[in-house]
């Protein structure tokens, strides 16, 4: 590959915080960004041993410095402390990916309540989802933005979903399944668009870019065959996204390859919302 193109996509020595970094997609992004040369920091609420173990795996595999910090993104003081720890260690924060969310896969037996009928949906769950999916992104942005403003450079990516622009088709769960994608999930993902545009406009004078990335569901072993068939039929390719298929988009958004892009919403959905 020509060196100019390599440079365009290179994240050499950049420091990237990924919230929900110990999750299914968070780890895929961490792996990709570190392969591009970034030092990645996983912010997650899972136990410390797990998060640090995953960070070590990345360090061992790619020779960059990865860090795992147990932090609840809804706790503003804890987030401020964690971001300061990153800044003290690396001297900079170049990339923030607001990726953490309450997002159980359908079929996850521990998450039945999150698929409850809307009129019965527990209001405490609604509040929790707003707190994690939306307020958490605001809290992390508030903590990282001043560092980026000062260095007059930085990238923030809010992780949405295609349901930010078109609501969920509950028929994917099967006729009469009694399962519904949480209205709180859909509402918070839609609201992240507002958060993206507000911060993009606010931070543009400082050379800091803010974009949103909206993919459709990626297949996991937790999905049963029938669900996969129904969900896949909703997009133009007739299949679910496979692990790894969002890495290129994330690299594009984090790198200089997207240097003139801010306030945008990048939808990667196999043509689902174009139908
Ligand atoms: N998986 C998909 O197919 C898909 C599709 C579209 C959008 N998304 C979005 O991508 C993002 C990642 O999804 P995923 O499938 O990897 O989910 P996941 O559940 O595997 O990962 C989410 C991570 O966030 C962490 N987390 C939850 N609450 C937290 C908190 N308060 N503080 C810190 N960390 C917290 C969890 O511990 C978990 O590791 C989410 O925003 C999701 O809405 C996922």
PDB file of C-alpha atoms and ligand atoms in Angstrom:
ATOM      1  CA  UNK A   1       0.000   0.000   0.000  1.00  0.00           C
ATOM      2  CA  UNK A   2       1.228   3.505  -0.806  1.00  0.00           C
ATOM      3  CA  UNK A   3       2.650   5.277   2.240  1.00  0.00           C
ATOM      4  CA  UNK A   4       0.269   8.270   1.820  1.00  0.00           C
ATOM      5  CA  UNK A   5      -2.708   5.965   2.150  1.00  0.00           C
ATOM      6  CA  UNK A   6      -1.175   4.180   5.133  1.00  0.00           C
ATOM      7  CA  UNK A   7      -0.662   7.580   6.778  1.00  0.00           C
ATOM      8  CA  UNK A   8      -4.250   8.601   6.091  1.00  0.00           C
ATOM      9  CA  UNK A   9      -5.561   5.662   8.118  1.00  0.00           C
ATOM     10  CA  UNK A  10      -2.749   5.507  10.661  1.00  0.00           C
ATOM     11  CA  UNK A  11      -3.490   6.089  14.357  1.00  0.00           C
ATOM     12  CA  UNK A  12       0.179   5.852  15.320  1.00  0.00           C
ATOM     13  CA  UNK A  13       0.630   6.959  18.943  1.00  0.00           C
ATOM     14  CA  UNK A  14      -2.889   8.338  19.270  1.00  0.00           C
ATOM     15  CA  UNK A  15      -4.714   7.650  22.487  1.00  0.00           C
ATOM     16  CA  UNK A  16      -8.248   6.300  22.238  1.00  0.00           C
ATOM     17  CA  UNK A  17     -10.778   5.819  25.023  1.00  0.00           C
ATOM     18  CA  UNK A  18     -13.490   3.280  24.222  1.00  0.00           C
ATOM     19  CA  UNK A  19     -16.416   3.140  26.630  1.00  0.00           C
ATOM     20  CA  UNK A  20     -17.951  -0.304  26.911  1.00  0.00           C
ATOM     21  CA  UNK A  21     -14.532  -1.343  25.643  1.00  0.00           C
ATOM     22  CA  UNK A  22     -14.767  -4.791  27.219  1.00  0.00           C
ATOM     23  CA  UNK A  23     -17.946  -5.626  25.297  1.00  0.00           C
ATOM     24  CA  UNK A  24     -18.623  -7.460  22.041  1.00  0.00           C
ATOM     25  CA  UNK A  25     -18.055  -4.537  19.652  1.00  0.00           C
ATOM     26  CA  UNK A  26     -15.811  -2.526  22.004  1.00  0.00           C
ATOM     27  CA  UNK A  27     -13.173  -5.252  21.815  1.00  0.00           C
ATOM     28  CA  UNK A  28     -13.396  -5.402  18.016  1.00  0.00           C
ATOM     29  CA  UNK A  29     -12.789  -1.649  17.851  1.00  0.00           C
ATOM     30  CA  UNK A  30      -9.974  -1.835  20.411  1.00  0.00           C
ATOM     31  CA  UNK A  31      -8.271  -4.531  18.378  1.00  0.00           C
ATOM     32  CA  UNK A  32      -8.596  -2.545  15.127  1.00  0.00           C
ATOM     33  CA  UNK A  33      -7.468   0.794  16.564  1.00  0.00           C
ATOM     34  CA  UNK A  34      -4.451  -0.798  18.215  1.00  0.00           C
ATOM     35  CA  UNK A  35      -3.515  -2.528  14.949  1.00  0.00           C
ATOM     36  CA  UNK A  36      -3.525   0.987  13.440  1.00  0.00           C
ATOM     37  CA  UNK A  37      -1.050   2.078  16.134  1.00  0.00           C
ATOM     38  CA  UNK A  38      -3.294   3.621  18.811  1.00  0.00           C
ATOM     39  CA  UNK A  39      -2.902   3.153  22.545  1.00  0.00           C
ATOM     40  CA  UNK A  40      -6.376   2.087  23.596  1.00  0.00           C
ATOM     41  CA  UNK A  41      -8.052   2.528  26.954  1.00  0.00           C
ATOM     42  CA  UNK A  42     -11.037   0.369  27.808  1.00  0.00           C
ATOM     43  CA  UNK A  43     -13.592   2.033  30.091  1.00  0.00           C
ATOM     44  CA  UNK A  44     -16.053  -0.568  31.337  1.00  0.00           C
ATOM     45  CA  UNK A  45     -18.175  -1.513  34.321  1.00  0.00           C
ATOM     46  CA  UNK A  46     -17.230  -5.211  34.183  1.00  0.00           C
ATOM     47  CA  UNK A  47     -14.910  -6.477  36.921  1.00  0.00           C
ATOM     48  CA  UNK A  48     -11.414  -5.035  36.974  1.00  0.00           C
ATOM     49  CA  UNK A  49      -9.720  -8.392  36.421  1.00  0.00           C
ATOM     50  CA  UNK A  50     -11.656  -8.961  33.171  1.00  0.00           C
ATOM     51  CA  UNK A  51     -11.080  -5.451  31.807  1.00  0.00           C
ATOM     52  CA  UNK A  52      -7.384  -5.462  32.606  1.00  0.00           C
ATOM     53  CA  UNK A  53      -7.013  -8.984  31.189  1.00  0.00           C
ATOM     54  CA  UNK A  54      -8.525  -7.816  27.891  1.00  0.00           C
ATOM     55  CA  UNK A  55      -6.247  -4.756  27.818  1.00  0.00           C
ATOM     56  CA  UNK A  56      -3.232  -7.009  28.386  1.00  0.00           C
ATOM     57  CA  UNK A  57      -4.307  -9.209  25.475  1.00  0.00           C
ATOM     58  CA  UNK A  58      -4.247  -6.151  23.210  1.00  0.00           C
ATOM     59  CA  UNK A  59      -0.839  -5.037  24.466  1.00  0.00           C
ATOM     60  CA  UNK A  60       0.556  -8.533  23.957  1.00  0.00           C
ATOM     61  CA  UNK A  61      -0.927  -8.866  20.473  1.00  0.00           C
ATOM     62  CA  UNK A  62      -0.090  -5.471  19.009  1.00  0.00           C
ATOM     63  CA  UNK A  63       2.765  -3.990  21.050  1.00  0.00           C
ATOM     64  CA  UNK A  64       0.871  -0.794  21.871  1.00  0.00           C
ATOM     65  CA  UNK A  65       0.065   0.196  25.411  1.00  0.00           C
ATOM     66  CA  UNK A  66      -3.490  -0.740  26.317  1.00  0.00           C
ATOM     67  CA  UNK A  67      -5.131   0.136  29.590  1.00  0.00           C
ATOM     68  CA  UNK A  68      -8.269  -1.202  31.252  1.00  0.00           C
ATOM     69  CA  UNK A  69     -10.088   1.007  33.736  1.00  0.00           C
ATOM     70  CA  UNK A  70     -13.182  -0.019  35.656  1.00  0.00           C
ATOM     71  CA  UNK A  71     -15.460   2.995  35.563  1.00  0.00           C
ATOM     72  CA  UNK A  72     -19.194   3.569  35.517  1.00  0.00           C
ATOM     73  CA  UNK A  73     -19.831   6.152  32.786  1.00  0.00           C
ATOM     74  CA  UNK A  74     -22.886   7.465  34.637  1.00  0.00           C
ATOM     75  CA  UNK A  75     -20.673   8.624  37.519  1.00  0.00           C
ATOM     76  CA  UNK A  76     -19.294  12.039  36.471  1.00  0.00           C
ATOM     77  CA  UNK A  77     -16.627  12.186  39.211  1.00  0.00           C
ATOM     78  CA  UNK A  78     -15.369   8.693  38.420  1.00  0.00           C
ATOM     79  CA  UNK A  79     -15.235   9.481  34.688  1.00  0.00           C
ATOM     80  CA  UNK A  80     -13.340  12.733  35.303  1.00  0.00           C
ATOM     81  CA  UNK A  81     -10.848  10.808  37.443  1.00  0.00           C
ATOM     82  CA  UNK A  82     -10.422   8.074  34.827  1.00  0.00           C
ATOM     83  CA  UNK A  83      -9.931  10.552  31.963  1.00  0.00           C
ATOM     84  CA  UNK A  84      -7.351  12.443  34.061  1.00  0.00           C
ATOM     85  CA  UNK A  85      -5.563   9.138  34.685  1.00  0.00           C
ATOM     86  CA  UNK A  86      -5.371   8.584  30.914  1.00  0.00           C
ATOM     87  CA  UNK A  87      -4.130  12.138  30.278  1.00  0.00           C
ATOM     88  CA  UNK A  88      -1.492  11.803  33.030  1.00  0.00           C
ATOM     89  CA  UNK A  89      -0.252   8.501  31.640  1.00  0.00           C
ATOM     90  CA  UNK A  90      -0.203   9.303  27.915  1.00  0.00           C
ATOM     91  CA  UNK A  91      -0.152  13.116  27.893  1.00  0.00           C
ATOM     92  CA  UNK A  92      -3.143  13.305  25.550  1.00  0.00           C
ATOM     93  CA  UNK A  93      -6.606  12.009  24.682  1.00  0.00           C
ATOM     94  CA  UNK A  94      -7.121  11.996  20.905  1.00  0.00           C
ATOM     95  CA  UNK A  95     -10.162   9.793  20.411  1.00  0.00           C
ATOM     96  CA  UNK A  96     -13.273   9.089  22.472  1.00  0.00           C
ATOM     97  CA  UNK A  97     -15.701   6.409  21.349  1.00  0.00           C
ATOM     98  CA  UNK A  98     -18.960   6.603  23.296  1.00  0.00           C
ATOM     99  CA  UNK A  99     -19.835   2.974  22.764  1.00  0.00           C
ATOM    100  CA  UNK A 100     -21.195   1.700  26.108  1.00  0.00           C
ATOM    101  CA  UNK A 101     -24.913   0.968  26.235  1.00  0.00           C
ATOM    102  CA  UNK A 102     -27.411  -1.437  27.692  1.00  0.00           C
ATOM    103  CA  UNK A 103     -27.733  -3.657  24.644  1.00  0.00           C
ATOM    104  CA  UNK A 104     -28.577  -7.289  25.378  1.00  0.00           C
ATOM    105  CA  UNK A 105     -28.792  -9.667  22.437  1.00  0.00           C
ATOM    106  CA  UNK A 106     -32.238 -11.109  21.901  1.00  0.00           C
ATOM    107  CA  UNK A 107     -32.120 -14.569  23.449  1.00  0.00           C
ATOM    108  CA  UNK A 108     -30.123 -13.351  26.449  1.00  0.00           C
ATOM    109  CA  UNK A 109     -32.113 -15.003  29.264  1.00  0.00           C
ATOM    110  CA  UNK A 110     -30.994 -12.378  31.797  1.00  0.00           C
ATOM    111  CA  UNK A 111     -32.481  -9.511  29.848  1.00  0.00           C
ATOM    112  CA  UNK A 112     -36.126 -10.482  29.334  1.00  0.00           C
ATOM    113  CA  UNK A 113     -37.420  -7.314  31.033  1.00  0.00           C
ATOM    114  CA  UNK A 114     -35.631  -5.183  28.434  1.00  0.00           C
ATOM    115  CA  UNK A 115     -37.974  -6.630  25.797  1.00  0.00           C
ATOM    116  CA  UNK A 116     -41.209  -6.068  27.774  1.00  0.00           C
ATOM    117  CA  UNK A 117     -44.381  -4.622  26.191  1.00  0.00           C
ATOM    118  CA  UNK A 118     -44.196  -0.826  26.238  1.00  0.00           C
ATOM    119  CA  UNK A 119     -47.138  -0.184  28.598  1.00  0.00           C
ATOM    120  CA  UNK A 120     -45.553  -2.549  31.152  1.00  0.00           C
ATOM    121  CA  UNK A 121     -41.975  -1.376  30.699  1.00  0.00           C
ATOM    122  CA  UNK A 122     -40.448  -0.725  34.141  1.00  0.00           C
ATOM    123  CA  UNK A 123     -39.816   3.001  34.472  1.00  0.00           C
ATOM    124  CA  UNK A 124     -36.633   2.352  36.489  1.00  0.00           C
ATOM    125  CA  UNK A 125     -35.238   0.487  33.475  1.00  0.00           C
ATOM    126  CA  UNK A 126     -36.181   3.394  31.188  1.00  0.00           C
ATOM    127  CA  UNK A 127     -34.316   5.778  33.529  1.00  0.00           C
ATOM    128  CA  UNK A 128     -31.294   3.489  33.673  1.00  0.00           C
ATOM    129  CA  UNK A 129     -31.098   3.235  29.886  1.00  0.00           C
ATOM    130  CA  UNK A 130     -31.299   7.010  29.477  1.00  0.00           C
ATOM    131  CA  UNK A 131     -28.618   7.357  32.130  1.00  0.00           C
ATOM    132  CA  UNK A 132     -26.197   4.861  30.528  1.00  0.00           C
ATOM    133  CA  UNK A 133     -26.897   5.245  26.785  1.00  0.00           C
ATOM    134  CA  UNK A 134     -27.331   9.015  26.637  1.00  0.00           C
ATOM    135  CA  UNK A 135     -26.214  10.794  29.807  1.00  0.00           C
ATOM    136  CA  UNK A 136     -23.118   8.567  29.976  1.00  0.00           C
ATOM    137  CA  UNK A 137     -22.043   9.823  26.543  1.00  0.00           C
ATOM    138  CA  UNK A 138     -22.558  13.426  27.654  1.00  0.00           C
ATOM    139  CA  UNK A 139     -20.524  12.830  30.843  1.00  0.00           C
ATOM    140  CA  UNK A 140     -17.614  11.241  28.951  1.00  0.00           C
ATOM    141  CA  UNK A 141     -17.677  13.987  26.315  1.00  0.00           C
ATOM    142  CA  UNK A 142     -17.637  16.679  29.014  1.00  0.00           C
ATOM    143  CA  UNK A 143     -14.562  15.040  30.547  1.00  0.00           C
ATOM    144  CA  UNK A 144     -12.587  14.499  27.321  1.00  0.00           C
ATOM    145  CA  UNK A 145     -13.559  17.606  25.315  1.00  0.00           C
ATOM    146  CA  UNK A 146     -11.538  20.165  27.351  1.00  0.00           C
ATOM    147  CA  UNK A 147      -8.351  18.157  26.685  1.00  0.00           C
ATOM    148  CA  UNK A 148      -9.126  18.035  22.959  1.00  0.00           C
ATOM    149  CA  UNK A 149     -10.080  21.734  22.885  1.00  0.00           C
ATOM    150  CA  UNK A 150      -6.754  22.615  24.455  1.00  0.00           C
ATOM    151  CA  UNK A 151      -4.761  20.518  21.986  1.00  0.00           C
ATOM    152  CA  UNK A 152      -7.051  21.812  19.165  1.00  0.00           C
ATOM    153  CA  UNK A 153      -7.454  18.329  17.814  1.00  0.00           C
ATOM    154  CA  UNK A 154      -9.562  15.282  18.569  1.00  0.00           C
ATOM    155  CA  UNK A 155     -12.274  12.913  17.445  1.00  0.00           C
ATOM    156  CA  UNK A 156     -15.436  11.852  19.240  1.00  0.00           C
ATOM    157  CA  UNK A 157     -17.677   9.090  17.935  1.00  0.00           C
ATOM    158  CA  UNK A 158     -21.105   8.361  19.331  1.00  0.00           C
ATOM    159  CA  UNK A 159     -22.273   4.847  18.803  1.00  0.00           C
ATOM    160  CA  UNK A 160     -25.835   4.817  17.573  1.00  0.00           C
ATOM    161  CA  UNK A 161     -27.771   2.199  15.695  1.00  0.00           C
ATOM    162  CA  UNK A 162     -29.853   2.281  12.540  1.00  0.00           C
ATOM    163  CA  UNK A 163     -32.890   2.633  14.802  1.00  0.00           C
ATOM    164  CA  UNK A 164     -31.726   6.233  15.340  1.00  0.00           C
ATOM    165  CA  UNK A 165     -33.242   6.967  11.932  1.00  0.00           C
ATOM    166  CA  UNK A 166     -35.920   4.268  11.500  1.00  0.00           C
ATOM    167  CA  UNK A 167     -37.650   2.482  14.328  1.00  0.00           C
ATOM    168  CA  UNK A 168     -37.278  -1.213  15.140  1.00  0.00           C
ATOM    169  CA  UNK A 169     -39.332  -3.761  13.263  1.00  0.00           C
ATOM    170  CA  UNK A 170     -40.514  -5.951  16.156  1.00  0.00           C
ATOM    171  CA  UNK A 171     -41.594  -8.668  13.702  1.00  0.00           C
ATOM    172  CA  UNK A 172     -37.919  -9.695  13.750  1.00  0.00           C
ATOM    173  CA  UNK A 173     -38.638 -11.347  17.124  1.00  0.00           C
ATOM    174  CA  UNK A 174     -41.288 -13.563  15.551  1.00  0.00           C
ATOM    175  CA  UNK A 175     -45.067 -13.405  15.312  1.00  0.00           C
ATOM    176  CA  UNK A 176     -46.621 -13.171  18.804  1.00  0.00           C
ATOM    177  CA  UNK A 177     -43.243 -13.388  20.564  1.00  0.00           C
ATOM    178  CA  UNK A 178     -44.298 -10.741  23.119  1.00  0.00           C
ATOM    179  CA  UNK A 179     -40.853  -9.163  22.697  1.00  0.00           C
ATOM    180  CA  UNK A 180     -40.312  -5.530  21.773  1.00  0.00           C
ATOM    181  CA  UNK A 181     -37.103  -3.546  21.355  1.00  0.00           C
ATOM    182  CA  UNK A 182     -37.070  -1.109  24.243  1.00  0.00           C
ATOM    183  CA  UNK A 183     -38.458   2.356  23.438  1.00  0.00           C
ATOM    184  CA  UNK A 184     -35.780   3.735  25.759  1.00  0.00           C
ATOM    185  CA  UNK A 185     -33.057   2.120  23.650  1.00  0.00           C
ATOM    186  CA  UNK A 186     -34.550   3.537  20.444  1.00  0.00           C
ATOM    187  CA  UNK A 187     -35.131   6.966  22.002  1.00  0.00           C
ATOM    188  CA  UNK A 188     -31.622   7.232  23.435  1.00  0.00           C
ATOM    189  CA  UNK A 189     -30.040   6.235  20.105  1.00  0.00           C
ATOM    190  CA  UNK A 190     -32.160   8.855  18.315  1.00  0.00           C
ATOM    191  CA  UNK A 191     -31.181  11.426  20.940  1.00  0.00           C
ATOM    192  CA  UNK A 192     -27.489  10.682  20.415  1.00  0.00           C
ATOM    193  CA  UNK A 193     -27.934  12.303  16.996  1.00  0.00           C
ATOM    194  CA  UNK A 194     -28.832  15.554  18.770  1.00  0.00           C
ATOM    195  CA  UNK A 195     -25.871  15.147  21.096  1.00  0.00           C
ATOM    196  CA  UNK A 196     -23.588  14.522  18.098  1.00  0.00           C
ATOM    197  CA  UNK A 197     -24.752  17.604  16.210  1.00  0.00           C
ATOM    198  CA  UNK A 198     -24.669  19.881  19.289  1.00  0.00           C
ATOM    199  CA  UNK A 199     -21.124  18.950  20.239  1.00  0.00           C
ATOM    200  CA  UNK A 200     -19.965  18.960  16.591  1.00  0.00           C
ATOM    201  CA  UNK A 201     -21.068  22.568  16.220  1.00  0.00           C
ATOM    202  CA  UNK A 202     -19.605  23.530  19.602  1.00  0.00           C
ATOM    203  CA  UNK A 203     -16.233  21.877  19.021  1.00  0.00           C
ATOM    204  CA  UNK A 204     -15.650  22.643  15.330  1.00  0.00           C
ATOM    205  CA  UNK A 205     -13.853  25.952  16.102  1.00  0.00           C
ATOM    206  CA  UNK A 206     -11.353  23.907  18.124  1.00  0.00           C
ATOM    207  CA  UNK A 207     -10.675  21.442  15.320  1.00  0.00           C
ATOM    208  CA  UNK A 208     -12.429  18.646  17.193  1.00  0.00           C
ATOM    209  CA  UNK A 209     -14.734  16.414  15.127  1.00  0.00           C
ATOM    210  CA  UNK A 210     -17.852  14.660  16.417  1.00  0.00           C
ATOM    211  CA  UNK A 211     -19.681  12.032  14.388  1.00  0.00           C
ATOM    212  CA  UNK A 212     -22.183   9.263  14.900  1.00  0.00           C
ATOM    213  CA  UNK A 213     -21.905   5.683  13.665  1.00  0.00           C
ATOM    214  CA  UNK A 214     -25.139   3.739  13.163  1.00  0.00           C
ATOM    215  CA  UNK A 215     -24.859   0.044  12.287  1.00  0.00           C
ATOM    216  CA  UNK A 216     -27.468  -2.734  12.340  1.00  0.00           C
ATOM    217  CA  UNK A 217     -27.300  -5.841  14.495  1.00  0.00           C
ATOM    218  CA  UNK A 218     -24.209  -8.020  14.245  1.00  0.00           C
ATOM    219  CA  UNK A 219     -24.663 -11.766  14.580  1.00  0.00           C
ATOM    220  CA  UNK A 220     -23.563 -13.402  17.847  1.00  0.00           C
ATOM    221  CA  UNK A 221     -23.805 -17.006  19.082  1.00  0.00           C
ATOM    222  CA  UNK A 222     -26.671 -15.859  21.369  1.00  0.00           C
ATOM    223  CA  UNK A 223     -28.958 -15.279  18.372  1.00  0.00           C
ATOM    224  CA  UNK A 224     -31.166 -18.224  17.471  1.00  0.00           C
ATOM    225  CA  UNK A 225     -31.405 -19.375  13.842  1.00  0.00           C
ATOM    226  CA  UNK A 226     -34.982 -18.239  13.297  1.00  0.00           C
ATOM    227  CA  UNK A 227     -34.228 -14.733  14.584  1.00  0.00           C
ATOM    228  CA  UNK A 228     -31.192 -14.500  12.307  1.00  0.00           C
ATOM    229  CA  UNK A 229     -33.338 -15.509   9.327  1.00  0.00           C
ATOM    230  CA  UNK A 230     -36.059 -12.933  10.082  1.00  0.00           C
ATOM    231  CA  UNK A 231     -33.648 -10.115  10.950  1.00  0.00           C
ATOM    232  CA  UNK A 232     -31.484 -10.834   7.890  1.00  0.00           C
ATOM    233  CA  UNK A 233     -34.510 -10.621   5.596  1.00  0.00           C
ATOM    234  CA  UNK A 234     -34.900  -6.932   6.553  1.00  0.00           C
ATOM    235  CA  UNK A 235     -31.789  -5.775   4.684  1.00  0.00           C
ATOM    236  CA  UNK A 236     -30.722  -5.909   1.046  1.00  0.00           C
ATOM    237  CA  UNK A 237     -27.970  -8.494   1.581  1.00  0.00           C
ATOM    238  CA  UNK A 238     -30.272 -10.938   3.376  1.00  0.00           C
ATOM    239  CA  UNK A 239     -27.736 -11.648   6.115  1.00  0.00           C
ATOM    240  CA  UNK A 240     -26.661 -10.168   9.449  1.00  0.00           C
ATOM    241  CA  UNK A 241     -23.389  -8.255   9.769  1.00  0.00           C
ATOM    242  CA  UNK A 242     -20.560 -10.580  10.792  1.00  0.00           C
ATOM    243  CA  UNK A 243     -17.893  -9.895  13.463  1.00  0.00           C
ATOM    244  CA  UNK A 244     -15.244  -7.558  12.059  1.00  0.00           C
ATOM    245  CA  UNK A 245     -17.504  -5.882   9.498  1.00  0.00           C
ATOM    246  CA  UNK A 246     -17.673  -2.562  11.381  1.00  0.00           C
ATOM    247  CA  UNK A 247     -13.929  -2.229  11.999  1.00  0.00           C
ATOM    248  CA  UNK A 248     -13.190  -0.423   8.741  1.00  0.00           C
ATOM    249  CA  UNK A 249     -15.900   2.163   9.394  1.00  0.00           C
ATOM    250  CA  UNK A 250     -14.611   2.808  12.889  1.00  0.00           C
ATOM    251  CA  UNK A 251     -11.044   3.203  11.614  1.00  0.00           C
ATOM    252  CA  UNK A 252     -12.256   5.623   8.934  1.00  0.00           C
ATOM    253  CA  UNK A 253     -14.118   7.732  11.518  1.00  0.00           C
ATOM    254  CA  UNK A 254     -11.181   7.801  13.958  1.00  0.00           C
ATOM    255  CA  UNK A 255      -8.484   8.559  11.390  1.00  0.00           C
ATOM    256  CA  UNK A 256      -7.564  11.538   9.216  1.00  0.00           C
ATOM    257  CA  UNK A 257      -9.358   9.773   6.364  1.00  0.00           C
ATOM    258  CA  UNK A 258     -12.526  11.481   7.661  1.00  0.00           C
ATOM    259  CA  UNK A 259     -10.847  14.843   8.382  1.00  0.00           C
ATOM    260  CA  UNK A 260     -13.601  16.963   6.766  1.00  0.00           C
ATOM    261  CA  UNK A 261     -16.431  15.080   8.417  1.00  0.00           C
ATOM    262  CA  UNK A 262     -18.232  16.352  11.486  1.00  0.00           C
ATOM    263  CA  UNK A 263     -21.819  16.379  12.750  1.00  0.00           C
ATOM    264  CA  UNK A 264     -22.508  13.462  10.416  1.00  0.00           C
ATOM    265  CA  UNK A 265     -24.303  10.187  10.846  1.00  0.00           C
ATOM    266  CA  UNK A 266     -22.731   7.231   9.095  1.00  0.00           C
ATOM    267  CA  UNK A 267     -25.247   4.411   8.611  1.00  0.00           C
ATOM    268  CA  UNK A 268     -23.929   0.921   7.854  1.00  0.00           C
ATOM    269  CA  UNK A 269     -26.948  -1.328   7.575  1.00  0.00           C
ATOM    270  CA  UNK A 270     -26.782  -3.528   4.483  1.00  0.00           C
ATOM    271  CA  UNK A 271     -29.302  -1.196   2.863  1.00  0.00           C
ATOM    272  CA  UNK A 272     -31.948  -1.754   5.543  1.00  0.00           C
ATOM    273  CA  UNK A 273     -33.029   1.882   5.942  1.00  0.00           C
ATOM    274  CA  UNK A 274     -32.834   2.558   2.191  1.00  0.00           C
ATOM    275  CA  UNK A 275     -35.668   0.082   1.623  1.00  0.00           C
TER     276      UNK A 275
HETATM  277  N1  LIG B   1     -24.118  -5.504  18.759  1.00  0.00           N
HETATM  278  C1  LIG B   1     -24.760  -4.959  17.736  1.00  0.00           C
HETATM  279  O1  LIG B   1     -25.128  -5.647  16.809  1.00  0.00           O
HETATM  280  C2  LIG B   1     -25.038  -3.482  17.719  1.00  0.00           C
HETATM  281  C3  LIG B   1     -25.765  -2.943  16.647  1.00  0.00           C
HETATM  282  C4  LIG B   1     -25.990  -1.583  16.613  1.00  0.00           C
HETATM  283  C5  LIG B   1     -25.500  -0.787  17.617  1.00  0.00           C
HETATM  284  N2  LIG B   1     -24.819  -1.338  18.665  1.00  0.00           N
HETATM  285  C6  LIG B   1     -24.310  -0.454  19.708  1.00  0.00           C
HETATM  286  O2  LIG B   1     -22.915  -0.708  19.831  1.00  0.00           O
HETATM  287  C7  LIG B   1     -22.498  -0.525  21.181  1.00  0.00           C
HETATM  288  C8  LIG B   1     -21.805  -1.773  21.720  1.00  0.00           C
HETATM  289  O3  LIG B   1     -22.705  -2.854  21.657  1.00  0.00           O
HETATM  290  P1  LIG B   1     -22.280  -4.330  22.034  1.00  0.00           P
HETATM  291  O4  LIG B   1     -23.127  -5.231  21.229  1.00  0.00           O
HETATM  292  O5  LIG B   1     -20.811  -4.481  21.976  1.00  0.00           O
HETATM  293  O6  LIG B   1     -22.791  -4.438  23.530  1.00  0.00           O
HETATM  294  P2  LIG B   1     -22.116  -5.185  24.783  1.00  0.00           P
HETATM  295  O7  LIG B   1     -23.218  -5.371  25.766  1.00  0.00           O
HETATM  296  O8  LIG B   1     -21.359  -6.389  24.359  1.00  0.00           O
HETATM  297  O9  LIG B   1     -21.087  -4.119  25.310  1.00  0.00           O
HETATM  298  C9  LIG B   1     -21.481  -2.999  26.039  1.00  0.00           C
HETATM  299  C10 LIG B   1     -20.443  -2.784  27.106  1.00  0.00           C
HETATM  300  O10 LIG B   1     -20.813  -1.601  27.843  1.00  0.00           O
HETATM  301  C11 LIG B   1     -20.506  -1.847  29.200  1.00  0.00           C
HETATM  302  N3  LIG B   1     -21.302  -0.947  30.054  1.00  0.00           N
HETATM  303  C12 LIG B   1     -22.627  -1.018  30.290  1.00  0.00           C
HETATM  304  N4  LIG B   1     -22.987  -0.074  31.161  1.00  0.00           N
HETATM  305  C13 LIG B   1     -21.863   0.622  31.470  1.00  0.00           C
HETATM  306  C14 LIG B   1     -21.583   1.703  32.340  1.00  0.00           C
HETATM  307  N5  LIG B   1     -22.559   2.275  33.076  1.00  0.00           N
HETATM  308  N6  LIG B   1     -20.309   2.148  32.425  1.00  0.00           N
HETATM  309  C15 LIG B   1     -19.324   1.575  31.704  1.00  0.00           C
HETATM  310  N7  LIG B   1     -19.525   0.528  30.876  1.00  0.00           N
HETATM  311  C16 LIG B   1     -20.781   0.061  30.763  1.00  0.00           C
HETATM  312  C17 LIG B   1     -20.848  -3.306  29.419  1.00  0.00           C
HETATM  313  O11 LIG B   1     -20.208  -3.841  30.565  1.00  0.00           O
HETATM  314  C18 LIG B   1     -20.358  -3.930  28.115  1.00  0.00           C
HETATM  315  O12 LIG B   1     -19.040  -4.406  28.214  1.00  0.00           O
HETATM  316  C19 LIG B   1     -23.756  -0.136  21.927  1.00  0.00           C
HETATM  317  O13 LIG B   1     -23.854   1.262  21.971  1.00  0.00           O
HETATM  318  C20 LIG B   1     -24.881  -0.688  21.077  1.00  0.00           C
HETATM  319  O14 LIG B   1     -26.073  -0.016  21.288  1.00  0.00           O
HETATM  320  C21 LIG B   1     -24.581  -2.678  18.726  1.00  0.00           C
END
